[in-house]
mmCIF file of C-alpha atoms in Angstrom:
data_model
loop_
_atom_site.group_PDB
_atom_site.id
_atom_site.type_symbol
_atom_site.label_atom_id
_atom_site.label_comp_id
_atom_site.label_asym_id
_atom_site.label_seq_id
_atom_site.Cartn_x
_atom_site.Cartn_y
_atom_site.Cartn_z
ATOM 1 C CA MET A 273 33.858 104.949 152.429
ATOM 2 C CA ALA A 274 36.191 102.056 151.648
ATOM 3 C CA GLN A 275 39.831 102.122 152.635
ATOM 4 C CA VAL A 276 42.039 103.339 149.800
ATOM 5 C CA PRO A 277 45.776 102.569 149.929
ATOM 6 C CA SER A 278 47.832 105.683 150.526
ATOM 7 C CA PRO A 279 50.594 106.125 147.915
ATOM 8 C CA THR A 280 52.608 107.995 150.565
ATOM 9 C CA ILE A 281 52.564 104.974 152.872
ATOM 10 C CA ARG A 282 53.297 102.597 149.992
ATOM 11 C CA ALA A 283 56.300 104.693 148.923
ATOM 12 C CA ARG A 284 57.704 104.628 152.455
ATOM 13 C CA ARG A 285 57.180 100.878 152.710
ATOM 14 C CA LEU A 286 58.921 100.386 149.349
ATOM 15 C CA ARG A 287 62.031 102.297 150.372
ATOM 16 C CA ARG A 288 62.168 100.492 153.728
ATOM 17 C CA GLU A 289 61.975 97.149 151.945
ATOM 18 C CA LEU A 290 64.716 98.144 149.522
ATOM 19 C CA ARG A 291 66.941 99.036 152.461
ATOM 20 C CA ARG A 292 66.112 95.707 154.136
ATOM 21 C CA LEU A 293 67.052 93.765 151.008
ATOM 22 C CA ARG A 294 70.324 95.670 150.671
ATOM 23 C CA ASP A 295 71.177 94.988 154.306
ATOM 24 C CA ARG A 296 70.432 91.293 153.719
ATOM 25 C CA THR A 297 73.009 91.160 150.946
ATOM 26 C CA GLY A 298 75.596 92.867 153.147
ATOM 27 C CA LEU A 299 76.213 95.492 150.472
ATOM 28 C CA THR A 300 76.857 99.138 151.272
ATOM 29 C CA ALA A 301 75.195 101.890 149.260
ATOM 30 C CA GLU A 302 78.547 102.631 147.656
ATOM 31 C CA GLU A 303 79.037 98.980 146.639
ATOM 32 C CA VAL A 304 75.550 98.877 145.103
ATOM 33 C CA ALA A 305 76.272 102.052 143.169
ATOM 34 C CA ASN A 306 79.619 100.728 141.919
ATOM 35 C CA GLN A 307 78.099 97.477 140.686
ATOM 36 C CA LEU A 308 75.307 99.303 138.852
ATOM 37 C CA GLY A 309 77.385 102.184 137.543
ATOM 38 C CA TRP A 310 75.393 104.704 139.572
ATOM 39 C CA HIS A 311 76.471 107.499 141.849
ATOM 40 C CA ARG A 312 76.313 106.547 145.548
ATOM 41 C CA THR A 313 73.838 109.361 146.267
ATOM 42 C CA LYS A 314 71.312 107.789 143.879
ATOM 43 C CA VAL A 315 70.966 104.754 146.137
ATOM 44 C CA ILE A 316 70.776 106.894 149.273
ATOM 45 C CA ARG A 317 68.155 109.192 147.771
ATOM 46 C CA PHE A 318 66.008 106.193 146.861
ATOM 47 C CA GLU A 319 66.177 104.818 150.404
ATOM 48 C CA LEU A 320 65.483 108.194 152.023
ATOM 49 C CA GLY A 321 62.585 108.984 149.723
ATOM 50 C CA HIS A 322 64.288 112.020 148.208
ATOM 51 C CA SER A 323 63.988 110.557 144.704
ATOM 52 C CA ARG A 324 61.293 108.403 143.152
ATOM 53 C CA VAL A 325 62.385 104.891 142.162
ATOM 54 C CA MET A 326 61.807 104.325 138.468
ATOM 55 C CA ALA A 327 60.439 100.951 137.357
ATOM 56 C CA LYS A 328 63.607 99.947 135.496
ATOM 57 C CA ASP A 329 65.790 100.907 138.469
ATOM 58 C CA LEU A 330 63.588 98.853 140.797
ATOM 59 C CA GLN A 331 64.019 95.737 138.670
ATOM 60 C CA VAL A 332 67.794 96.218 138.522
ATOM 61 C CA LEU A 333 67.938 96.534 142.317
ATOM 62 C CA LEU A 334 65.766 93.450 142.813
ATOM 63 C CA ASP A 335 68.092 91.471 140.532
ATOM 64 C CA LEU A 336 71.161 92.626 142.441
ATOM 65 C CA TYR A 337 69.582 91.895 145.827
ATOM 66 C CA GLY A 338 68.512 88.393 144.797
ATOM 67 C CA ALA A 339 64.838 89.068 145.512
ATOM 68 C CA THR A 340 62.577 86.032 145.550
ATOM 69 C CA ALA A 341 59.654 85.764 143.162
ATOM 70 C CA GLU A 342 57.303 86.641 146.040
ATOM 71 C CA GLU A 343 59.391 89.674 147.036
ATOM 72 C CA ARG A 344 59.598 90.815 143.431
ATOM 73 C CA GLU A 345 55.833 90.596 143.000
ATOM 74 C CA SER A 346 55.165 92.394 146.297
ATOM 75 C CA LEU A 347 57.604 95.231 145.675
ATOM 76 C CA THR A 348 56.485 95.706 142.085
ATOM 77 C CA ALA A 349 52.913 96.083 143.375
ATOM 78 C CA LEU A 350 54.113 98.557 146.027
ATOM 79 C CA HIS A 351 55.885 100.548 143.328
ATOM 80 C CA ARG A 352 52.736 100.676 141.217
ATOM 81 C CA GLN A 353 50.610 101.777 144.207
ATOM 82 C CA ALA A 354 53.191 104.390 145.216
ATOM 83 C CA ARG A 355 52.864 106.030 141.790
ATOM 84 C CA GLN A 356 49.098 106.459 142.114
ATOM 85 C CA LYS A 357 47.650 109.744 143.262
ATOM 86 C CA GLY A 358 45.717 110.265 146.472
ATOM 87 C CA TRP A 359 42.766 112.665 146.608
ATOM 88 C CA TRP A 360 45.083 115.253 148.169
ATOM 89 C CA SER A 361 47.201 115.495 145.013
ATOM 90 C CA ALA A 362 44.470 117.735 143.567
ATOM 91 C CA TYR A 363 45.368 120.217 146.328
ATOM 92 C CA GLY A 364 49.137 119.953 145.946
ATOM 93 C CA ASP A 365 49.488 123.713 145.777
ATOM 94 C CA VAL A 366 47.861 124.207 149.196
ATOM 95 C CA LEU A 367 48.768 120.894 150.871
ATOM 96 C CA PRO A 368 52.509 120.930 150.167
ATOM 97 C CA ASP A 369 53.792 118.331 152.639
ATOM 98 C CA ASP A 370 53.249 114.590 153.017
ATOM 99 C CA TYR A 371 51.255 114.718 156.255
ATOM 100 C CA VAL A 372 47.847 114.080 154.679
ATOM 101 C CA GLY A 373 49.267 111.051 152.874
ATOM 102 C CA PHE A 374 50.537 109.621 156.145
ATOM 103 C CA GLU A 375 47.277 110.503 157.901
ATOM 104 C CA ALA A 376 45.140 108.821 155.239
ATOM 105 C CA GLU A 377 45.976 105.263 156.291
ATOM 106 C CA ALA A 378 46.556 105.735 160.020
ATOM 107 C CA THR A 379 44.541 103.533 162.365
ATOM 108 C CA SER A 380 45.206 105.823 165.330
ATOM 109 C CA ILE A 381 45.957 109.554 165.484
ATOM 110 C CA SER A 382 47.088 111.140 168.752
ATOM 111 C CA THR A 383 47.326 114.926 168.557
ATOM 112 C CA PHE A 384 48.224 117.796 170.849
ATOM 113 C CA GLU A 385 47.288 121.309 169.729
ATOM 114 C CA SER A 386 48.212 124.449 171.620
ATOM 115 C CA LEU A 387 46.782 127.248 169.452
ATOM 116 C CA TYR A 388 44.170 125.763 167.124
ATOM 117 C CA VAL A 389 41.339 123.299 167.216
ATOM 118 C CA PRO A 390 42.761 120.236 165.377
ATOM 119 C CA GLY A 391 42.045 120.246 161.664
ATOM 120 C CA LEU A 392 39.894 117.124 161.506
ATOM 121 C CA LEU A 393 37.378 118.670 163.918
ATOM 122 C CA GLN A 394 37.344 122.246 162.626
ATOM 123 C CA THR A 395 34.074 123.709 161.358
ATOM 124 C CA GLU A 396 34.066 125.399 157.960
ATOM 125 C CA GLU A 397 33.745 128.907 159.387
ATOM 126 C CA TYR A 398 36.561 128.266 161.864
ATOM 127 C CA VAL A 399 38.757 127.055 158.983
ATOM 128 C CA ARG A 400 37.880 130.107 156.915
ATOM 129 C CA ALA A 401 38.747 132.493 159.762
ATOM 130 C CA ILE A 402 42.134 130.809 160.262
ATOM 131 C CA VAL A 403 42.958 130.858 156.550
ATOM 132 C CA ARG A 404 42.008 134.527 156.234
ATOM 133 C CA ALA A 405 44.182 135.441 159.227
ATOM 134 C CA GLY A 406 47.167 133.452 157.997
ATOM 135 C CA ARG A 407 46.916 134.546 154.350
ATOM 136 C CA SER A 408 46.195 138.254 154.557
ATOM 137 C CA THR A 409 47.294 138.865 150.946
ATOM 138 C CA ALA A 410 45.388 135.903 149.460
ATOM 139 C CA ASP A 411 42.494 136.534 147.079
ATOM 140 C CA GLN A 412 39.103 134.900 147.561
ATOM 141 C CA ASP A 413 39.843 132.035 145.163
ATOM 142 C CA GLU A 414 42.954 131.040 147.106
ATOM 143 C CA ILE A 415 41.094 131.261 150.405
ATOM 144 C CA ASP A 416 38.270 129.096 149.056
ATOM 145 C CA ARG A 417 40.748 126.541 147.754
ATOM 146 C CA ARG A 418 42.606 126.310 151.057
ATOM 147 C CA VAL A 419 39.333 125.944 152.930
ATOM 148 C CA ALA A 420 38.196 123.209 150.531
ATOM 149 C CA ALA A 421 41.480 121.350 150.996
ATOM 150 C CA ARG A 422 41.197 121.397 154.777
ATOM 151 C CA LEU A 423 37.575 120.291 154.708
ATOM 152 C CA ALA A 424 38.414 117.486 152.278
ATOM 153 C CA ARG A 425 40.628 115.935 154.959
ATOM 154 C CA LYS A 426 37.476 115.067 156.873
ATOM 155 C CA VAL A 427 36.837 112.219 154.411
ATOM 156 C CA LEU A 428 39.007 110.290 156.882
ATOM 157 C CA LEU A 429 36.174 110.335 159.426
ATOM 158 C CA SER A 430 33.733 108.830 156.907
ATOM 159 C CA LYS A 431 35.716 105.668 156.248
ATOM 160 C CA ASP A 432 34.166 102.290 157.003
ATOM 161 C CA GLU A 433 36.747 101.965 159.774
ATOM 162 C CA PRO A 434 37.763 105.506 160.781
ATOM 163 C CA PRO A 435 40.950 105.977 162.754
ATOM 164 C CA ARG A 436 40.929 106.286 166.517
ATOM 165 C CA LEU A 437 41.345 109.996 167.347
ATOM 166 C CA TRP A 438 42.770 111.010 170.705
ATOM 167 C CA ILE A 439 43.056 114.784 170.904
ATOM 168 C CA VAL A 440 44.416 116.999 173.660
ATOM 169 C CA ILE A 441 43.733 120.718 173.181
ATOM 170 C CA ASP A 442 45.280 123.485 175.244
ATOM 171 C CA GLU A 443 42.737 125.813 176.851
ATOM 172 C CA ALA A 444 44.330 128.693 174.926
ATOM 173 C CA ALA A 445 42.952 127.275 171.671
ATOM 174 C CA ILE A 446 39.458 127.264 173.148
ATOM 175 C CA ARG A 447 39.638 130.712 174.738
ATOM 176 C CA ARG A 448 40.883 132.500 171.627
ATOM 177 C CA VAL A 449 37.816 133.811 169.779
ATOM 178 C CA VAL A 450 38.549 132.869 166.159
ATOM 179 C CA GLY A 451 36.030 134.253 163.684
ATOM 180 C CA GLY A 452 33.759 135.692 166.370
ATOM 181 C CA PRO A 453 31.588 134.341 169.213
ATOM 182 C CA GLU A 454 29.096 132.517 166.990
ATOM 183 C CA VAL A 455 31.880 130.688 165.160
ATOM 184 C CA MET A 456 33.419 129.637 168.460
ATOM 185 C CA ARG A 457 30.101 128.494 169.916
ATOM 186 C CA ALA A 458 29.567 126.297 166.843
ATOM 187 C CA GLN A 459 33.133 125.065 167.097
ATOM 188 C CA ALA A 460 32.730 124.147 170.756
ATOM 189 C CA ALA A 461 29.506 122.299 169.892
ATOM 190 C CA ARG A 462 31.362 120.373 167.193
ATOM 191 C CA LEU A 463 34.010 119.258 169.693
ATOM 192 C CA ILE A 464 31.351 118.163 172.193
ATOM 193 C CA GLU A 465 29.533 116.249 169.457
ATOM 194 C CA ALA A 466 32.762 114.570 168.289
ATOM 195 C CA ASN A 467 33.573 113.575 171.861
ATOM 196 C CA GLU A 468 30.457 111.403 171.892
ATOM 197 C CA LEU A 469 31.685 109.279 168.987
ATOM 198 C CA PRO A 470 33.104 105.875 169.954
ATOM 199 C CA THR A 471 36.324 106.507 167.993
ATOM 200 C CA VAL A 472 37.058 110.015 169.313
ATOM 201 C CA GLU A 473 38.387 111.278 172.652
ATOM 202 C CA VAL A 474 38.768 115.021 173.230
ATOM 203 C CA GLN A 475 40.540 116.298 176.319
ATOM 204 C CA ILE A 476 41.115 119.914 177.313
ATOM 205 C CA LEU A 477 44.396 120.816 178.993
ATOM 206 C CA PRO A 478 43.380 123.677 181.344
ATOM 207 C CA PHE A 479 45.562 126.626 182.276
ATOM 208 C CA SER A 480 45.446 125.333 185.843
ATOM 209 C CA ALA A 481 47.549 122.334 184.770
ATOM 210 C CA GLY A 482 50.532 124.677 184.654
ATOM 211 C CA ALA A 483 53.730 123.789 182.810
ATOM 212 C CA HIS A 484 53.577 120.607 180.782
ATOM 213 C CA ALA A 485 55.661 118.310 178.597
ATOM 214 C CA ALA A 486 54.687 119.915 175.256
ATOM 215 C CA MET A 487 55.427 123.574 175.954
ATOM 216 C CA GLY A 488 57.490 123.489 172.752
ATOM 217 C CA GLY A 489 54.398 123.194 170.567
ATOM 218 C CA PRO A 490 51.913 120.866 168.840
ATOM 219 C CA PHE A 491 52.602 117.415 167.442
ATOM 220 C CA ALA A 492 50.836 114.294 166.215
ATOM 221 C CA LEU A 493 51.541 110.570 166.411
ATOM 222 C CA LEU A 494 50.281 108.383 163.564
ATOM 223 C CA ASP A 495 49.994 104.625 164.142
ATOM 224 C CA TYR A 496 49.262 101.914 161.566
ATOM 225 C CA VAL A 497 47.686 98.475 161.513
ATOM 226 C CA ASP A 498 51.031 96.657 161.177
ATOM 227 C CA PRO A 499 53.860 98.494 162.979
ATOM 228 C CA ALA A 500 56.430 96.095 161.530
ATOM 229 C CA LEU A 501 55.558 97.202 157.993
ATOM 230 C CA ASP A 502 54.574 100.790 158.777
ATOM 231 C CA PRO A 503 56.161 102.136 161.979
ATOM 232 C CA THR A 504 54.643 105.055 163.871
ATOM 233 C CA VAL A 505 55.388 108.550 162.606
ATOM 234 C CA ALA A 506 55.724 111.630 164.808
ATOM 235 C CA TYR A 507 54.775 114.861 163.022
ATOM 236 C CA ILE A 508 55.730 118.357 164.189
ATOM 237 C CA ASP A 509 54.340 121.481 162.533
ATOM 238 C CA ASN A 510 55.183 125.048 163.533
ATOM 239 C CA ASP A 511 53.675 126.821 160.464
ATOM 240 C CA CYS A 512 57.152 127.746 159.181
ATOM 241 C CA SER A 513 58.349 124.168 158.733
ATOM 242 C CA THR A 514 57.218 120.595 159.183
ATOM 243 C CA LEU A 515 59.123 117.568 160.408
ATOM 244 C CA LEU A 516 58.334 113.864 160.148
ATOM 245 C CA LEU A 517 60.224 111.685 162.626
ATOM 246 C CA GLU A 518 60.448 107.930 162.177
ATOM 247 C CA GLU A 519 63.317 106.897 164.456
ATOM 248 C CA GLU A 520 62.068 104.828 167.359
ATOM 249 C CA ARG A 521 63.782 106.985 170.002
ATOM 250 C CA HIS A 522 62.126 110.159 168.706
ATOM 251 C CA VAL A 523 58.706 108.530 168.456
ATOM 252 C CA ALA A 524 59.067 107.124 171.991
ATOM 253 C CA ARG A 525 59.836 110.617 173.303
ATOM 254 C CA TYR A 526 56.676 112.070 171.803
ATOM 255 C CA ARG A 527 54.625 109.086 172.943
ATOM 256 C CA LEU A 528 55.755 109.748 176.519
ATOM 257 C CA MET A 529 54.938 113.455 176.116
ATOM 258 C CA PHE A 530 51.432 112.599 174.962
ATOM 259 C CA ASP A 531 50.911 110.256 177.900
ATOM 260 C CA HIS A 532 51.900 113.076 180.263
ATOM 261 C CA LEU A 533 49.483 115.453 178.532
ATOM 262 C CA ARG A 534 46.602 112.986 178.806
ATOM 263 C CA ALA A 535 47.297 112.570 182.503
ATOM 264 C CA LYS A 536 47.249 116.349 183.109
ATOM 265 C CA ALA A 537 44.221 117.097 180.942
ATOM 266 C CA LEU A 538 40.567 116.936 181.967
ATOM 267 C CA ASP A 539 38.951 113.601 181.179
ATOM 268 C CA PRO A 540 36.536 113.515 178.182
ATOM 269 C CA ASP A 541 33.392 114.058 180.286
ATOM 270 C CA GLU A 542 34.984 116.921 182.210
ATOM 271 C CA SER A 543 36.228 118.353 178.924
ATOM 272 C CA ALA A 544 32.724 118.363 177.426
ATOM 273 C CA ALA A 545 31.404 120.211 180.478
ATOM 274 C CA PHE A 546 34.324 122.638 180.281
ATOM 275 C CA LEU A 547 33.599 123.348 176.608
ATOM 276 C CA SER A 548 29.956 124.067 177.412
ATOM 277 C CA ARG A 549 30.950 126.585 180.129
ATOM 278 C CA VAL A 550 33.491 128.314 177.894
ATOM 279 C CA ALA A 551 30.956 128.539 175.044
ATOM 280 C CA ASP A 552 28.609 130.389 177.395
ATOM 281 C CA ASP A 553 31.424 132.830 178.205
ATOM 282 C CA TYR A 554 32.078 133.881 174.597
ATOM 283 C CA PRO A 555 31.157 137.572 174.235
ATOM 284 C CA GLY A 556 28.248 138.694 172.148
#
């Protein structure tokens, strides 16, 4: 599957470039707003991604910032790409945050999960069991739609150049029998199979490792081909809320946490053997 530009990534790049151009002029957000007859918050909301930049507003900003012909062409193209819809827009009701859009163009994904098998490696029956447990009042149509949305994410692994996946899973996620023994045996087999792929590394963090750097919960780091254009994003999800962190100091903190987790976890070969032993222990 060919690489398709992510409108989420293009929108972030556009707002970063608009902020760069404003900084180059030496103008504050308030000065920009005064010159254009806007409210100051309009400029801030554009740069933070809280409001979509309309085409006419983009051209006005480019005029004010003295954008070159090359910059104008590039940012106009970014604006057009940012307005396109990714495949995930069809599941907007069950994929409410921007994570999938950020994930879609990542070249490397580093994930720690404490309670679940990571989504990209979940089997269909494992997904269905999780959705049923988390949505006890949902009807069958809603369950099917949520399952379809999660499975659709796996298109990422079918790209011509799939991202590098480095996954650390707490033993608790492997021990918990989700959906029954047969589901878990199939899920363990899927993890072992994925671990043999050249772009995937799966490590199990055993109980014997004791306390660790990510006791606060799961997170993911998303890296891109050009960090200068698209800096790394740290993503934290606790089921009640999600948080995307872009500041370098926050990303560096989670990078260090992931390095500590990798060092404490079993290596990929040991993890595959561990998964095989645990699969044999599932009841039934």
